[in-house]
Amino acid sequence: MSGPLTNVIAGLDRWFDAMRVDWPTPGYGGPVIHWWNHSLAYRGAGLDWRYEGVIDGYLTLWKSTGEQVWLDKAIRAGNDLVTGQLATGHFRNSAFELNPSAGGTPHEAAADVGLLLLARALSERDSVAGERFLYAARRNLEMYWFEQLWHRPSSTLRDSRDTSTFVPNKAATFIEAVLLLSELTTREDLVEQFALPTAAKILEMQVVDVTNPLYGAIAQNRFGGRLIDAYFPHYIARVIPPLLRLHERTGDPSLRAAMLAAARFLERSREADGGFPQVIYGNGSRNRYPRWIAGSGDILRAFIMSNQQGAEIDLDPSIEWIVCGARPDGHIATAEGFGRVMPFVSRRDRFADDLGVVGWCDKSFRSLALLLEPSPGNLQSSKLTSSARGIATIDESSRTMRLS
């Protein structure tokens, strides 16, 4: 199994290189497909949440294999963000499906996570090179998130400067950035001021009635005091790792319990082929169009981290769902079912399913990299963890990777 899965990871790496552009600044470009909106006309560099997974994935490969090339690629990605940072602290074209635009949420916090992970990795080598990455992330967090999005009277992270919307998955990405910044600057007050109040507001939006089939789920957003009774598996998954990190930092067992409940809700929501519905509504009905493929890497990562806390979730169906999306050029298909969302609107046609999007593929890249056991030398010789010890074959008729 190690050969085929490492081939998928290596294919993503090659495809990422092919998606490099030089305009308007160096970075990873290409179109964006999203449930909320598409960005097809703008294909320049997007300094958004794609950098979270790209940097973290490359750092994971570097630590697993000891090969300098992976650290070099992580540094190149960090340089993209530094070069594209504006005087306002924003990153240029950081709004993903709304590009070209700056100030994207959670995208700029996700970019900060990538920068801070890189700064931490470099600091472990006693290198001063990480200082510029720390500085860029700190500028963005202080000038945008702390000064503009944080509502001090209510200790709430707003989704934008002029709304009262609170979105748990975006807030969780902010928590992860705050934890890393606190660690690197030894500022424990940041956890008390920003991370803990934000986590408390996320947990207020979790279903806690154990008799409810939605037990453990976290609502998508809240407008003022009005909770939106919709539960997106992908976004619930993005909450889990940051709050588990906060549990590790504080020792608060309620955070661990809440996130394991969220992970088990995702496990119950997983369908027979390993995919997940787009939305589960409060009445239990499901919207399955589209179902993310490449983006499901965030769910796989949440399962991996939950298992480290004792969840014992079977990873194989999620691995297979992602790997079956691998395409000959190296990218992983975005989704299944866009043609069923709005069948009479051409921009929602089935082309969207197969299109490669860096900001979705990075999520598979980061999670699959976690399945490699530490092994010095070439990536192709790295071994997989026991959670993925199947045999991979390629179905030549469909050109998709399948596990058996």
Short mmCIF file of C-alpha atoms in Angstrom, two decimals:
data_model
loop_
_atom_site.label_atom_id
_atom_site.label_comp_id
_atom_site.label_asym_id
_atom_site.label_seq_id
_atom_site.Cartn_x
_atom_site.Cartn_y
_atom_site.Cartn_z
CA MET A 1 0.00 0.00 0.00
CA SER A 2 2.86 2.36 0.71
CA GLY A 3 3.79 2.67 -2.96
CA PRO A 4 0.34 3.59 -4.33
CA LEU A 5 -0.54 6.04 -1.56
CA THR A 6 2.84 7.72 -1.76
CA ASN A 7 2.21 7.94 -5.50
CA VAL A 8 -0.96 9.91 -4.76
CA ILE A 9 0.97 12.25 -2.47
CA ALA A 10 3.76 12.63 -5.03
CA GLY A 11 1.15 13.29 -7.72
CA LEU A 12 -0.35 16.09 -5.68
CA ASP A 13 3.13 17.56 -5.19
CA ARG A 14 3.76 17.54 -8.95
CA TRP A 15 0.36 19.05 -9.61
CA PHE A 16 0.94 21.80 -7.04
CA ASP A 17 4.13 22.72 -8.87
CA ALA A 18 2.17 22.89 -12.13
CA MET A 19 -0.32 25.27 -10.50
CA ARG A 20 2.38 27.83 -9.63
CA VAL A 21 1.87 31.25 -11.21
CA ASP A 22 3.76 34.55 -11.13
CA TRP A 23 0.82 36.96 -11.21
CA PRO A 24 0.01 39.25 -9.43
CA THR A 25 2.61 37.83 -7.05
CA PRO A 26 4.19 34.35 -6.97
CA GLY A 27 1.90 31.66 -5.62
CA TYR A 28 -0.52 28.82 -6.26
CA GLY A 29 -3.21 29.79 -8.73
CA GLY A 30 -6.05 28.25 -10.67
CA PRO A 31 -9.85 28.39 -10.55
CA VAL A 32 -11.95 27.93 -7.42
CA ILE A 33 -15.08 25.82 -7.10
CA HIS A 34 -17.24 26.17 -4.00
CA TRP A 35 -20.75 25.43 -2.82
CA TRP A 36 -21.22 29.12 -2.09
CA ASN A 37 -19.72 30.55 -5.28
CA HIS A 38 -17.22 29.88 -8.08
CA SER A 39 -14.22 32.02 -9.04
CA LEU A 40 -13.44 30.95 -12.59
CA ALA A 41 -12.34 34.17 -14.27
CA TYR A 42 -9.59 34.95 -11.77
CA ARG A 43 -6.85 32.33 -11.89
CA GLY A 44 -3.94 34.23 -10.40
CA ALA A 45 -2.28 33.49 -7.10
CA GLY A 46 -4.67 33.09 -4.19
CA LEU A 47 -3.12 33.66 -0.77
CA ASP A 48 -5.90 31.95 1.14
CA TRP A 49 -6.51 28.75 3.08
CA ARG A 50 -4.75 26.69 0.41
CA TYR A 51 -1.50 27.66 2.15
CA GLU A 52 -2.52 26.05 5.43
CA GLY A 53 -2.51 22.56 3.94
CA VAL A 54 0.32 23.12 1.47
CA ILE A 55 2.75 24.30 4.15
CA ASP A 56 1.63 21.81 6.80
CA GLY A 57 1.74 18.93 4.32
CA TYR A 58 5.24 19.76 3.17
CA LEU A 59 6.44 20.14 6.76
CA THR A 60 4.96 16.74 7.59
CA LEU A 61 6.78 15.15 4.64
CA TRP A 62 10.01 16.84 5.68
CA LYS A 63 9.71 15.48 9.22
CA SER A 64 8.75 12.01 7.95
CA THR A 65 11.46 11.62 5.33
CA GLY A 66 14.20 14.03 6.35
CA GLU A 67 14.39 15.26 2.75
CA GLN A 68 15.32 18.94 2.43
CA VAL A 69 13.22 19.36 -0.71
CA TRP A 70 10.00 19.29 1.33
CA LEU A 71 11.19 21.96 3.74
CA ASP A 72 12.31 24.04 0.76
CA LYS A 73 8.82 23.85 -0.73
CA ALA A 74 7.25 24.84 2.59
CA ILE A 75 9.59 27.83 2.74
CA ARG A 76 8.72 28.77 -0.85
CA ALA A 77 5.04 28.77 0.10
CA GLY A 78 5.75 30.91 3.15
CA ASN A 79 7.65 33.34 0.97
CA ASP A 80 4.57 33.65 -1.26
CA LEU A 81 2.55 34.90 1.70
CA VAL A 82 5.23 37.31 2.87
CA THR A 83 5.69 38.72 -0.63
CA GLY A 84 1.95 39.12 -1.11
CA GLN A 85 1.22 40.75 2.23
CA LEU A 86 -0.20 44.26 1.97
CA ALA A 87 0.54 47.29 4.13
CA THR A 88 -2.82 46.71 5.83
CA GLY A 89 -1.65 43.31 7.07
CA HIS A 90 -4.00 41.53 4.65
CA PHE A 91 -2.80 38.96 2.15
CA ARG A 92 -3.47 39.78 -1.48
CA ASN A 93 -6.37 37.81 -3.02
CA SER A 94 -7.17 35.90 0.14
CA ALA A 95 -10.91 35.31 -0.33
CA PHE A 96 -10.89 31.96 -2.19
CA GLU A 97 -14.25 31.71 -4.01
CA LEU A 98 -14.60 35.51 -3.84
CA ASN A 99 -11.18 36.24 -5.32
CA PRO A 100 -9.79 38.64 -6.33
CA SER A 101 -10.36 40.18 -2.93
CA ALA A 102 -8.54 40.55 0.38
CA GLY A 103 -9.63 39.97 3.95
CA GLY A 104 -11.05 36.47 3.48
CA THR A 105 -12.23 34.52 6.51
CA PRO A 106 -11.12 31.98 7.63
CA HIS A 107 -8.58 32.20 4.86
CA GLU A 108 -6.21 34.73 6.31
CA ALA A 109 -6.19 32.96 9.69
CA ALA A 110 -5.47 29.70 7.85
CA ALA A 111 -2.58 31.37 6.04
CA ASP A 112 -1.35 32.55 9.44
CA VAL A 113 -1.47 28.95 10.69
CA GLY A 114 0.75 27.91 7.80
CA LEU A 115 3.21 30.72 8.48
CA LEU A 116 3.34 29.98 12.19
CA LEU A 117 3.85 26.25 11.66
CA LEU A 118 6.73 27.12 9.35
CA ALA A 119 8.19 29.59 11.86
CA ARG A 120 7.99 26.93 14.58
CA ALA A 121 9.67 24.30 12.41
CA LEU A 122 12.50 26.65 11.55
CA SER A 123 12.92 27.76 15.15
CA GLU A 124 13.49 24.14 16.10
CA ARG A 125 16.57 24.26 13.86
CA ASP A 126 17.87 27.36 15.67
CA SER A 127 17.30 29.34 12.51
CA VAL A 128 16.47 33.05 12.42
CA ALA A 129 14.78 32.50 9.04
CA GLY A 130 11.49 31.78 10.76
CA GLU A 131 11.30 35.30 12.18
CA ARG A 132 9.99 36.79 8.95
CA PHE A 133 7.18 34.24 8.82
CA LEU A 134 6.29 34.86 12.45
CA TYR A 135 6.31 38.61 11.81
CA ALA A 136 3.97 38.33 8.81
CA ALA A 137 1.46 36.18 10.69
CA ARG A 138 1.58 38.43 13.75
CA ARG A 139 0.96 41.51 11.61
CA ASN A 140 -2.12 39.93 10.07
CA LEU A 141 -3.51 38.69 13.38
CA GLU A 142 -2.93 41.95 15.20
CA MET A 143 -4.02 44.34 12.45
CA TYR A 144 -7.04 42.41 11.20
CA TRP A 145 -8.28 39.71 13.58
CA PHE A 146 -7.50 41.35 16.92
CA GLU A 147 -8.18 44.97 15.93
CA GLN A 148 -11.02 44.68 13.44
CA LEU A 149 -12.86 41.37 13.77
CA TRP A 150 -12.66 40.94 17.54
CA HIS A 151 -15.62 42.53 19.33
CA ARG A 152 -14.20 43.41 22.73
CA PRO A 153 -17.47 44.13 24.60
CA SER A 154 -18.78 40.61 23.90
CA SER A 155 -15.43 38.81 23.42
CA THR A 156 -16.71 37.52 20.07
CA LEU A 157 -14.96 36.98 16.77
CA ARG A 158 -17.20 38.49 14.10
CA ASP A 159 -17.18 37.19 10.54
CA SER A 160 -16.68 40.71 9.22
CA ARG A 161 -16.28 44.20 10.63
CA ASP A 162 -19.91 45.17 10.14
CA THR A 163 -21.87 42.02 11.02
CA SER A 164 -22.72 40.09 14.15
CA THR A 165 -22.27 36.71 12.43
CA PHE A 166 -20.31 34.06 14.33
CA VAL A 167 -19.06 31.06 12.33
CA PRO A 168 -17.57 28.21 14.41
CA ASN A 169 -15.24 26.75 11.77
CA LYS A 170 -13.74 30.16 11.04
CA ALA A 171 -13.43 30.89 14.73
CA ALA A 172 -11.70 27.54 15.26
CA THR A 173 -9.08 28.36 12.62
CA PHE A 174 -8.51 31.62 14.48
CA ILE A 175 -8.03 29.64 17.72
CA GLU A 176 -5.35 27.51 16.08
CA ALA A 177 -3.51 30.61 14.89
CA VAL A 178 -3.76 32.18 18.36
CA LEU A 179 -2.37 29.04 20.01
CA LEU A 180 0.61 28.98 17.67
CA LEU A 181 1.27 32.71 18.09
CA SER A 182 1.05 32.35 21.87
CA GLU A 183 3.52 29.46 21.78
CA LEU A 184 6.04 31.27 19.60
CA THR A 185 5.86 34.56 21.49
CA THR A 186 5.33 33.06 24.99
CA ARG A 187 2.25 35.24 25.40
CA GLU A 188 -0.12 33.15 27.49
CA ASP A 189 -2.51 36.12 27.72
CA LEU A 190 -3.53 35.51 24.09
CA VAL A 191 -5.08 32.17 25.06
CA GLU A 192 -7.04 33.75 27.88
CA GLN A 193 -8.12 36.76 25.86
CA PHE A 194 -9.00 35.17 22.52
CA ALA A 195 -8.88 31.36 22.40
CA LEU A 196 -10.89 30.41 25.48
CA PRO A 197 -13.82 32.82 24.95
CA THR A 198 -14.01 31.76 21.31
CA ALA A 199 -14.04 28.08 22.18
CA ALA A 200 -16.82 28.66 24.70
CA LYS A 201 -18.96 30.29 22.01
CA ILE A 202 -18.33 27.37 19.64
CA LEU A 203 -19.41 24.87 22.27
CA GLU A 204 -22.63 26.83 22.83
CA MET A 205 -23.56 25.85 19.27
CA GLN A 206 -23.04 22.10 19.72
CA VAL A 207 -25.95 19.67 20.05
CA VAL A 208 -25.57 18.23 23.55
CA ASP A 209 -28.77 16.18 23.89
CA VAL A 210 -27.54 12.58 23.75
CA THR A 211 -30.99 11.39 22.59
CA ASN A 212 -30.81 13.65 19.51
CA PRO A 213 -29.48 11.96 16.33
CA LEU A 214 -27.48 15.17 15.80
CA TYR A 215 -25.69 14.77 19.12
CA GLY A 216 -22.17 16.18 18.80
CA ALA A 217 -22.90 18.25 15.69
CA ILE A 218 -21.98 21.93 15.62
CA ALA A 219 -24.22 24.44 13.85
CA GLN A 220 -22.79 26.26 10.86
CA ASN A 221 -23.34 29.83 12.04
CA ARG A 222 -25.25 32.27 14.16
CA PHE A 223 -26.66 35.67 13.25
CA GLY A 224 -26.78 37.61 16.50
CA GLY A 225 -28.87 35.37 18.75
CA ARG A 226 -30.39 33.35 15.90
CA LEU A 227 -28.84 29.92 15.41
CA ILE A 228 -28.88 28.47 11.90
CA ASP A 229 -30.08 24.88 12.25
CA ALA A 230 -27.77 23.41 9.60
CA TYR A 231 -24.75 21.15 10.12
CA PHE A 232 -21.96 20.86 7.55
CA PRO A 233 -19.67 17.85 8.12
CA HIS A 234 -16.69 19.53 6.49
CA TYR A 235 -16.94 22.59 8.70
CA ILE A 236 -17.54 20.56 11.84
CA ALA A 237 -14.33 18.69 11.01
CA ARG A 238 -12.41 21.95 10.83
CA VAL A 239 -13.43 22.73 14.40
CA ILE A 240 -12.06 19.50 15.87
CA PRO A 241 -8.24 19.82 15.55
CA PRO A 242 -7.99 23.38 16.94
CA LEU A 243 -10.14 22.59 19.97
CA LEU A 244 -8.20 19.39 20.61
CA ARG A 245 -5.05 21.52 20.50
CA LEU A 246 -6.66 23.86 23.01
CA HIS A 247 -7.46 20.85 25.22
CA GLU A 248 -3.80 19.80 25.07
CA ARG A 249 -2.77 23.33 25.99
CA THR A 250 -5.19 23.82 28.88
CA GLY A 251 -5.94 20.28 30.05
CA ASP A 252 -9.67 21.03 30.00
CA PRO A 253 -11.38 17.63 29.63
CA SER A 254 -14.65 19.19 28.43
CA LEU A 255 -12.95 20.26 25.21
CA ARG A 256 -11.78 16.72 24.53
CA ALA A 257 -15.21 15.26 25.29
CA ALA A 258 -16.96 17.78 23.05
CA MET A 259 -14.63 17.18 20.13
CA LEU A 260 -14.82 13.41 20.39
CA ALA A 261 -18.62 13.76 20.33
CA ALA A 262 -18.26 15.87 17.18
CA ALA A 263 -15.97 13.27 15.60
CA ARG A 264 -18.40 10.46 16.37
CA PHE A 265 -21.22 12.49 14.84
CA LEU A 266 -19.13 12.69 11.67
CA GLU A 267 -18.51 8.95 11.84
CA ARG A 268 -22.27 8.32 12.06
CA SER A 269 -22.85 10.70 9.15
CA ARG A 270 -20.36 8.97 6.86
CA GLU A 271 -22.04 7.19 3.97
CA ALA A 272 -21.34 3.67 2.70
CA ASP A 273 -18.80 4.78 0.09
CA GLY A 274 -16.86 6.95 2.55
CA GLY A 275 -18.31 10.29 1.44
CA PHE A 276 -20.28 12.81 3.46
CA PRO A 277 -23.38 14.88 2.73
CA GLN A 278 -22.86 18.57 2.19
CA VAL A 279 -25.42 19.54 4.86
CA ILE A 280 -27.53 17.79 7.48
CA TYR A 281 -30.45 19.95 8.58
CA GLY A 282 -32.04 20.08 11.99
CA ASN A 283 -34.90 17.84 10.88
CA GLY A 284 -32.43 15.15 9.81
CA SER A 285 -32.76 15.66 6.06
CA ARG A 286 -29.58 15.60 3.98
CA ASN A 287 -28.37 17.65 1.05
CA ARG A 288 -25.88 15.44 -0.79
CA TYR A 289 -25.08 17.77 -3.67
CA PRO A 290 -22.21 18.13 -3.86
CA ARG A 291 -20.20 15.79 -1.66
CA TRP A 292 -16.61 16.97 -1.24
CA ILE A 293 -13.82 14.63 -2.27
CA ALA A 294 -10.52 16.52 -2.03
CA GLY A 295 -11.85 18.69 0.80
CA SER A 296 -12.68 15.57 2.81
CA GLY A 297 -9.05 15.59 3.78
CA ASP A 298 -10.11 17.92 6.59
CA ILE A 299 -12.50 15.23 7.86
CA LEU A 300 -9.80 12.56 7.62
CA ARG A 301 -7.44 14.81 9.58
CA ALA A 302 -10.09 15.33 12.25
CA PHE A 303 -10.49 11.55 12.53
CA ILE A 304 -6.73 11.03 12.77
CA MET A 305 -6.42 13.56 15.57
CA SER A 306 -9.50 12.21 17.34
CA ASN A 307 -8.01 8.72 17.24
CA GLN A 308 -4.93 10.11 18.95
CA GLN A 309 -7.34 11.00 21.75
CA GLY A 310 -8.85 7.50 21.84
CA ALA A 311 -11.78 7.73 19.40
CA GLU A 312 -10.93 4.52 17.45
CA ILE A 313 -12.64 5.63 14.22
CA ASP A 314 -12.02 3.49 11.15
CA LEU A 315 -10.03 5.64 8.72
CA ASP A 316 -10.12 3.32 5.72
CA PRO A 317 -13.48 4.44 4.21
CA SER A 318 -12.35 8.07 4.27
CA ILE A 319 -8.95 7.24 2.82
CA GLU A 320 -10.57 5.27 0.01
CA TRP A 321 -13.06 8.06 -0.75
CA ILE A 322 -10.20 10.53 -1.19
CA VAL A 323 -7.81 8.24 -3.07
CA CYS A 324 -10.54 7.22 -5.51
CA GLY A 325 -10.65 10.88 -6.53
CA ALA A 326 -7.02 10.87 -7.74
CA ARG A 327 -6.71 11.87 -11.38
CA PRO A 328 -3.91 11.14 -13.90
CA ASP A 329 -2.44 14.66 -13.69
CA GLY A 330 -2.06 14.34 -9.92
CA HIS A 331 -4.97 16.41 -8.61
CA ILE A 332 -7.87 14.99 -6.61
CA ALA A 333 -11.37 15.70 -7.90
CA THR A 334 -13.19 18.46 -6.07
CA ALA A 335 -16.58 16.84 -5.53
CA GLU A 336 -19.38 14.61 -6.68
CA GLY A 337 -22.75 16.10 -7.56
CA PHE A 338 -22.32 19.73 -8.57
CA GLY A 339 -24.47 19.06 -11.61
CA ARG A 340 -27.36 18.29 -9.27
CA VAL A 341 -27.17 21.55 -7.30
CA MET A 342 -28.62 23.82 -9.96
CA PRO A 343 -28.87 21.68 -13.11
CA PHE A 344 -30.06 24.50 -15.38
CA VAL A 345 -27.26 26.91 -14.49
CA SER A 346 -24.16 26.20 -16.56
CA ARG A 347 -21.66 27.34 -13.92
CA ARG A 348 -22.96 24.57 -11.68
CA ASP A 349 -22.53 21.89 -14.32
CA ARG A 350 -20.69 18.65 -13.74
CA PHE A 351 -17.39 20.14 -14.90
CA ALA A 352 -17.06 21.49 -11.37
CA ASP A 353 -16.79 17.99 -9.90
CA ASP A 354 -13.60 17.01 -11.66
CA LEU A 355 -11.84 20.37 -11.73
CA GLY A 356 -8.70 20.53 -9.61
CA VAL A 357 -8.64 23.28 -6.98
CA VAL A 358 -5.49 23.89 -4.95
CA GLY A 359 -7.55 25.06 -1.98
CA TRP A 360 -9.32 21.69 -1.79
CA CYS A 361 -6.43 19.43 -2.78
CA ASP A 362 -4.23 20.88 -0.03
CA LYS A 363 -6.60 19.34 2.49
CA SER A 364 -6.12 15.84 1.12
CA PHE A 365 -2.38 16.44 0.82
CA ARG A 366 -2.05 17.43 4.47
CA SER A 367 -4.10 14.53 5.81
CA LEU A 368 -2.55 11.82 3.61
CA ALA A 369 0.92 13.02 4.59
CA LEU A 370 0.02 12.23 8.20
CA LEU A 371 -0.32 8.55 7.27
CA LEU A 372 3.37 8.22 6.49
CA GLU A 373 5.49 6.72 9.22
CA PRO A 374 8.86 8.44 9.79
CA SER A 375 11.26 6.95 7.28
CA PRO A 376 14.53 8.57 6.18
CA GLY A 377 15.23 8.78 2.50
CA ASN A 378 13.01 8.89 -0.55
CA LEU A 379 9.27 9.52 -0.20
CA GLN A 380 8.57 6.42 -2.27
CA SER A 381 10.15 4.23 0.42
CA SER A 382 8.15 5.71 3.29
CA LYS A 383 5.81 3.35 5.10
CA LEU A 384 2.15 3.89 5.90
CA THR A 385 0.57 3.66 9.28
CA SER A 386 -1.53 0.58 9.97
CA SER A 387 -4.74 2.50 9.27
CA ALA A 388 -4.05 2.36 5.55
CA ARG A 389 -2.50 -1.05 4.93
CA GLY A 390 -4.74 -2.16 2.10
CA ILE A 391 -3.69 -2.88 -1.46
CA ALA A 392 -4.28 -0.13 -3.98
CA THR A 393 -5.13 -0.88 -7.58
CA ILE A 394 -5.94 1.39 -10.49
CA ASP A 395 -9.19 0.87 -12.32
CA GLU A 396 -8.02 1.50 -15.89
CA SER A 397 -11.55 2.06 -17.17
CA SER A 398 -12.18 5.00 -14.87
CA ARG A 399 -8.58 5.97 -14.15
CA THR A 400 -9.35 6.33 -10.47
CA MET A 401 -7.46 4.89 -7.54
CA ARG A 402 -9.26 2.26 -5.51
CA LEU A 403 -8.43 0.52 -2.26
CA SER A 404 -9.14 -3.14 -1.68
#
